[in-house]
Tab-separated table of C-alpha atoms in Angstrom:
chain	number	residue	atom	x	y	z
A	1	ASP	CA	107.646	110.338	95.415
A	2	VAL	CA	110.900	108.268	96.082
A	3	GLU	CA	112.910	110.545	93.559
A	4	SER	CA	111.146	113.410	94.739
A	5	LEU	CA	112.884	113.247	98.427
A	6	LEU	CA	115.855	110.825	97.718
A	7	ALA	CA	117.063	114.955	96.362
A	8	GLN	CA	115.500	116.762	99.216
A	9	GLY	CA	118.265	114.910	101.069
A	10	CYS	CA	115.661	112.268	103.096
A	11	ASN	CA	118.199	109.803	105.170
A	12	VAL	CA	115.125	107.922	105.789
A	13	ILE	CA	112.469	106.309	103.627
A	14	VAL	CA	109.227	105.118	105.141
A	15	ILE	CA	106.935	103.259	102.152
A	16	VAL	CA	103.474	102.015	102.439
A	17	CYS	CA	103.174	99.762	99.071
A	18	ILE	CA	100.378	99.692	96.838
A	19	ASP	CA	101.525	96.776	94.544
A	20	ALA	CA	104.915	95.006	96.179
A	21	ASP	CA	106.452	94.358	92.148
A	22	ALA	CA	106.250	98.026	90.844
A	23	VAL	CA	107.744	99.413	94.133
A	24	LYS	CA	111.101	97.351	92.874
A	25	PRO	CA	112.247	100.507	91.413
A	26	ALA	CA	112.082	102.724	93.900
A	27	LEU	CA	113.828	100.707	96.423
A	28	ASP	CA	116.903	100.129	93.972
A	29	LEU	CA	116.287	104.061	94.648
A	30	CYS	CA	116.884	104.031	97.748
A	31	LYS	CA	119.630	101.644	97.935
A	32	LYS	CA	122.078	102.821	95.522
A	33	ALA	CA	121.314	106.643	97.195
A	34	GLY	CA	122.580	104.648	100.340
A	35	VAL	CA	119.185	105.153	101.834
A	36	PRO	CA	117.548	102.345	104.182
A	37	VAL	CA	113.820	102.126	103.677
A	38	PHE	CA	111.787	100.798	106.469
A	39	LEU	CA	108.099	99.216	104.456
A	40	LYS	CA	105.018	99.748	107.045
A	41	ALA	CA	101.579	97.939	106.488
A	42	ARG	CA	102.149	96.663	103.971
A	43	GLY	CA	105.520	94.380	101.721
A	44	ALA	CA	107.427	94.428	98.945
A	45	ASN	CA	108.808	91.155	96.575
A	46	ALA	CA	112.138	92.197	97.323
A	47	GLU	CA	114.854	90.944	99.559
A	48	PRO	CA	115.036	90.860	103.338
A	49	GLY	CA	117.822	93.433	104.336
A	50	VAL	CA	118.648	93.742	100.584
A	51	ASP	CA	116.290	95.966	99.117
A	52	TYR	CA	114.640	97.511	102.205
A	53	VAL	CA	116.272	97.053	106.720
A	54	SER	CA	112.604	95.982	107.845
A	55	PHE	CA	109.327	95.589	107.515
A	56	ILE	CA	106.873	96.079	110.076
A	57	ALA	CA	103.306	94.879	109.515
A	58	SER	CA	100.497	93.001	111.106
A	59	ASP	CA	100.659	89.526	110.284
A	60	PHE	CA	98.062	89.074	107.591
A	61	VAL	CA	98.637	84.954	106.994
A	62	TRP	CA	97.174	85.530	110.615
A	63	GLU	CA	94.114	86.975	109.818
A	64	GLY	CA	93.066	85.359	107.270
A	65	GLU	CA	93.585	82.330	109.568
A	66	GLN	CA	91.768	83.642	112.310
A	67	ALA	CA	88.625	84.423	109.834
A	68	GLY	CA	88.420	80.899	107.867
A	69	MET	CA	88.698	79.703	111.600
A	70	TRP	CA	86.472	81.514	112.616
A	71	ILE	CA	83.682	81.279	109.500
A	72	ALA	CA	84.647	76.817	110.258
A	73	ASN	CA	83.408	77.533	114.103
A	74	ALA	CA	81.212	79.815	113.491
A	75	CYS	CA	79.295	76.608	111.047
A	76	LYS	CA	80.194	73.386	112.884
A	77	GLU	CA	78.330	74.707	115.798
A	78	LYS	CA	75.409	75.501	113.357
A	79	GLY	CA	75.676	71.750	111.809
A	80	ILE	CA	76.517	73.167	108.117
A	81	ASP	CA	78.221	70.750	105.915
A	82	PRO	CA	79.677	71.184	103.124
A	83	VAL	CA	80.576	75.322	103.660
A	84	ASP	CA	80.040	77.210	100.837
A	85	VAL	CA	81.548	80.301	100.843
A	86	VAL	CA	82.976	84.244	99.237
A	87	VAL	CA	85.887	85.278	98.700
A	88	ILE	CA	86.057	89.115	98.500
A	89	GLN	CA	89.416	90.377	97.753
A	90	GLY	CA	90.794	94.249	97.924
A	91	ILE	CA	93.692	94.976	94.844
A	92	ILE	CA	95.128	92.563	93.237
A	93	GLY	CA	98.924	93.213	93.607
A	94	GLY	CA	99.251	93.935	96.994
A	95	THR	CA	100.678	91.145	100.295
A	96	ASP	CA	98.432	91.707	101.774
A	97	VAL	CA	95.604	90.113	99.771
A	98	ARG	CA	98.051	87.540	98.776
A	99	ASP	CA	98.159	86.605	102.985
A	100	ARG	CA	95.115	87.257	103.097
A	101	GLY	CA	94.127	84.844	100.662
A	102	GLN	CA	97.273	82.666	101.502
A	103	GLY	CA	95.412	82.443	105.072
A	104	PHE	CA	92.199	82.073	104.624
A	105	TYR	CA	93.434	79.288	102.469
A	106	ASN	CA	95.474	77.630	104.862
A	107	ALA	CA	91.977	77.361	107.018
A	108	ALA	CA	89.814	76.663	104.440
A	109	GLU	CA	92.298	73.685	103.669
A	110	LYS	CA	92.431	72.764	107.400
A	111	ALA	CA	88.506	72.892	107.457
A	112	GLY	CA	88.455	70.411	105.573
A	113	ASN	CA	84.243	71.221	104.256
A	114	PHE	CA	85.057	74.951	102.283
A	115	ASN	CA	84.057	75.712	99.403
A	116	ILE	CA	84.729	77.941	98.018
A	117	VAL	CA	81.474	79.598	95.765
A	118	ALA	CA	83.481	83.155	94.565
A	119	GLU	CA	86.356	85.106	95.066
A	120	GLN	CA	86.858	88.691	93.450
A	121	PRO	CA	87.440	91.843	94.503
A	122	ALA	CA	85.755	94.619	94.915
A	123	ASN	CA	89.592	96.517	95.987
A	124	TRP	CA	88.385	98.122	98.993
A	125	SER	CA	85.837	100.379	98.062
A	126	ARG	CA	81.767	99.168	101.055
A	127	ALA	CA	81.089	100.211	96.840
A	128	GLU	CA	81.854	98.007	95.128
A	129	ALA	CA	81.669	95.525	97.915
A	130	GLN	CA	77.653	95.764	98.246
A	131	GLU	CA	77.732	95.522	94.195
A	132	VAL	CA	79.817	92.475	93.747
A	133	VAL	CA	78.240	90.037	96.522
A	134	GLN	CA	75.094	91.320	95.222
A	135	ASN	CA	75.806	90.229	91.755
A	136	ILE	CA	76.434	86.765	93.704
A	137	LEU	CA	73.627	86.074	95.543
A	138	GLN	CA	71.707	86.654	92.114
A	139	SER	CA	73.826	83.958	90.055
A	140	THR	CA	73.817	81.845	92.848
A	141	GLY	CA	70.401	82.245	94.014
A	142	GLY	CA	71.871	83.753	97.933
A	143	ASP	CA	72.559	80.138	98.471
A	144	ILE	CA	75.691	80.381	100.350
A	145	ASP	CA	76.873	80.309	103.985
A	146	ALA	CA	79.471	82.717	104.562
A	147	ILE	CA	81.523	85.546	103.008
A	148	TYR	CA	85.401	86.704	104.382
A	149	CYS	CA	85.356	90.003	103.312
A	150	MET	CA	89.460	91.061	103.097
A	151	ASN	CA	88.380	94.019	105.417
A	152	ASP	CA	85.451	95.724	106.972
A	153	GLU	CA	85.019	98.665	104.588
A	154	MET	CA	83.990	96.123	101.519
A	155	ALA	CA	82.244	93.090	104.453
A	156	LEU	CA	79.935	96.436	106.247
A	157	GLY	CA	78.701	96.776	101.956
A	158	ALA	CA	78.744	92.373	101.922
A	159	VAL	CA	75.881	92.978	104.111
A	160	LEU	CA	74.644	95.770	102.698
A	161	ALA	CA	73.777	93.240	99.881
A	162	LEU	CA	72.285	91.134	102.209
A	163	LYS	CA	69.966	93.338	103.441
A	164	ALA	CA	68.188	93.914	100.625
A	165	ASN	CA	68.288	90.088	99.993
A	166	ASN	CA	65.796	90.326	102.957
A	167	LEU	CA	69.195	87.802	104.672
A	168	LYS	CA	70.039	88.119	108.461
A	169	VAL	CA	73.666	88.445	109.031
A	170	ASN	CA	74.585	85.274	111.937
A	171	GLU	CA	70.873	83.731	110.606
A	172	ASP	CA	71.343	83.171	107.473
A	173	VAL	CA	75.246	84.025	106.291
A	174	PHE	CA	77.921	84.630	108.499
A	175	VAL	CA	80.395	88.014	107.623
A	176	VAL	CA	84.036	88.368	108.578
A	177	GLY	CA	85.632	91.655	107.972
A	178	VAL	CA	89.727	92.645	109.010
A	179	ASP	CA	90.593	96.209	110.059
A	180	GLY	CA	89.347	96.481	113.354
A	181	LEU	CA	87.165	99.855	112.484
A	182	ILE	CA	84.459	101.422	115.289
A	183	GLU	CA	81.783	100.944	113.004
A	184	ALA	CA	82.822	97.231	112.160
A	185	PHE	CA	82.450	96.582	115.977
A	186	ASP	CA	79.686	98.917	115.883
A	187	ALA	CA	78.102	96.465	113.414
A	188	ILE	CA	79.040	93.608	115.114
A	189	LYS	CA	77.794	94.667	118.636
A	190	SER	CA	73.835	95.378	116.813
A	191	GLY	CA	74.659	92.233	114.630
A	192	ASP	CA	74.825	93.601	111.577
A	193	LEU	CA	78.464	91.256	111.405
A	194	SER	CA	79.522	88.666	112.430
A	195	ALA	CA	82.978	88.630	113.499
A	196	THR	CA	86.482	91.026	111.998
A	197	VAL	CA	89.923	90.723	112.666
A	198	THR	CA	92.254	93.715	113.475
A	199	CYS	CA	94.957	95.294	111.503
A	200	THR	CA	95.497	98.529	113.475
A	201	PRO	CA	97.555	101.875	112.008
A	202	LYS	CA	98.178	102.248	115.859
A	203	TYR	CA	102.537	101.260	116.234
A	204	ALA	CA	103.994	104.529	114.978
A	205	ASN	CA	106.255	104.112	117.704
A	206	THR	CA	107.343	100.615	116.742
A	207	VAL	CA	108.317	102.461	113.685
A	208	PHE	CA	110.324	105.130	115.184
A	209	ASP	CA	112.443	102.141	117.680
A	210	ALA	CA	113.182	100.218	114.333
A	211	ILE	CA	114.489	103.148	112.935
A	212	GLU	CA	116.489	105.038	115.373
A	213	THR	CA	117.857	101.755	116.340
A	214	CYS	CA	118.782	101.655	112.203
A	215	ILE	CA	120.369	105.130	112.748
A	216	ASP	CA	122.861	104.618	116.565
A	217	GLY	CA	123.978	101.238	114.276
A	218	GLY	CA	122.130	98.878	115.556
A	219	THR	CA	120.669	95.178	114.353
A	220	VAL	CA	116.109	95.836	113.418
A	221	ASP	CA	114.747	92.485	112.387
A	222	THR	CA	113.909	92.190	108.526
A	223	TYR	CA	109.710	91.618	109.857
A	224	ILE	CA	108.629	92.733	112.659
A	225	PRO	CA	105.024	91.572	113.640
A	226	VAL	CA	101.742	93.922	114.687
A	227	PRO	CA	99.607	92.496	116.752
A	228	ASP	CA	96.264	91.849	116.390
A	229	VAL	CA	92.956	89.983	117.557
A	230	LEU	CA	89.699	88.331	116.634
A	231	VAL	CA	87.201	89.929	117.451
A	232	ASP	CA	83.876	89.298	117.913
A	233	ALA	CA	80.341	89.240	119.979
A	234	THR	CA	81.643	87.338	123.396
A	235	ASN	CA	85.022	89.705	123.197
A	236	VAL	CA	84.019	93.281	121.290
A	237	ASP	CA	83.557	95.018	124.434
A	238	GLN	CA	86.966	93.987	125.755
A	239	TYR	CA	88.768	94.899	122.709
A	240	TYR	CA	86.779	98.193	121.380
A	241	HIS	CA	89.502	100.248	122.245
A	242	LEU	CA	91.952	99.259	120.206
A	243	GLY	CA	88.261	100.644	117.359
A	244	PHE	CA	89.603	103.402	114.536
C-alpha cells in the first residue's frame, strides 16, 4: 500500500500500524523517498524523528494503569485480597497490546496483591473473547475476581461468558475494558460492565495540525498524546458524549 501511495506522488502519509515491526520496511521506503510519515493510533518499533515525524495517539500505558487501578480500588472496597485477575489481550505485536499490558502490570505491581490466573489473546473480537473467557471459567471453576480486556468489544464478549455461567458483573466479577464505545457506556449504565478507559478516535484535527506544521517547516513533537478518561457508573453520564 505504501509503495502504491509513493508511486502516486503522496507527499505526506499517515499510517496506523497493525504490527510494530512489520511496518519498518514501509517506513524505510518513505524515508528514502523523503516523504514524512505520521503514525496514528498505533506506534512502530522505529526511531522517532528519524523513521517517522510524530506518533499521535492515546497513552496506552496510562490506559492500562487506569484499568488496573480501578480494579485494585474496587476490590479493596469489597475486601478482596488477593485479587485473581484474567487479562484478555488484543492482537499480539501491536504497541497498543504491549503498552496496555505494561500499564496494567504497573498497576498490579503497585497494588501488590494481584494474581494473574490467565492471560490470553482474543484478537479484539467479541466472539473470541467470549470463547476464551468461557474456557478460563471452566478451567478455574469461575474462581476469578476481575477481568481486564484490552478493548470494549472483548469486554462485552467476556460479559456474555459470565452471564452464560450465571456470574454477575460487579457482584461476582469486575470487568473493565478500553475504548469508550457507546455500547460499553450503555452496559455500564445497566450494570453489565464495570468500567472502561476511553481511547478516543476523535482527534483528526490534531493530526492535520501536526501535518500542516511539518509542511510549513515548524517543529512537531515526536509524540503527541491524546487525552482520555476512565468511565464508570459514577461519571458515565458526564462523559457519555465521548462515546462512539
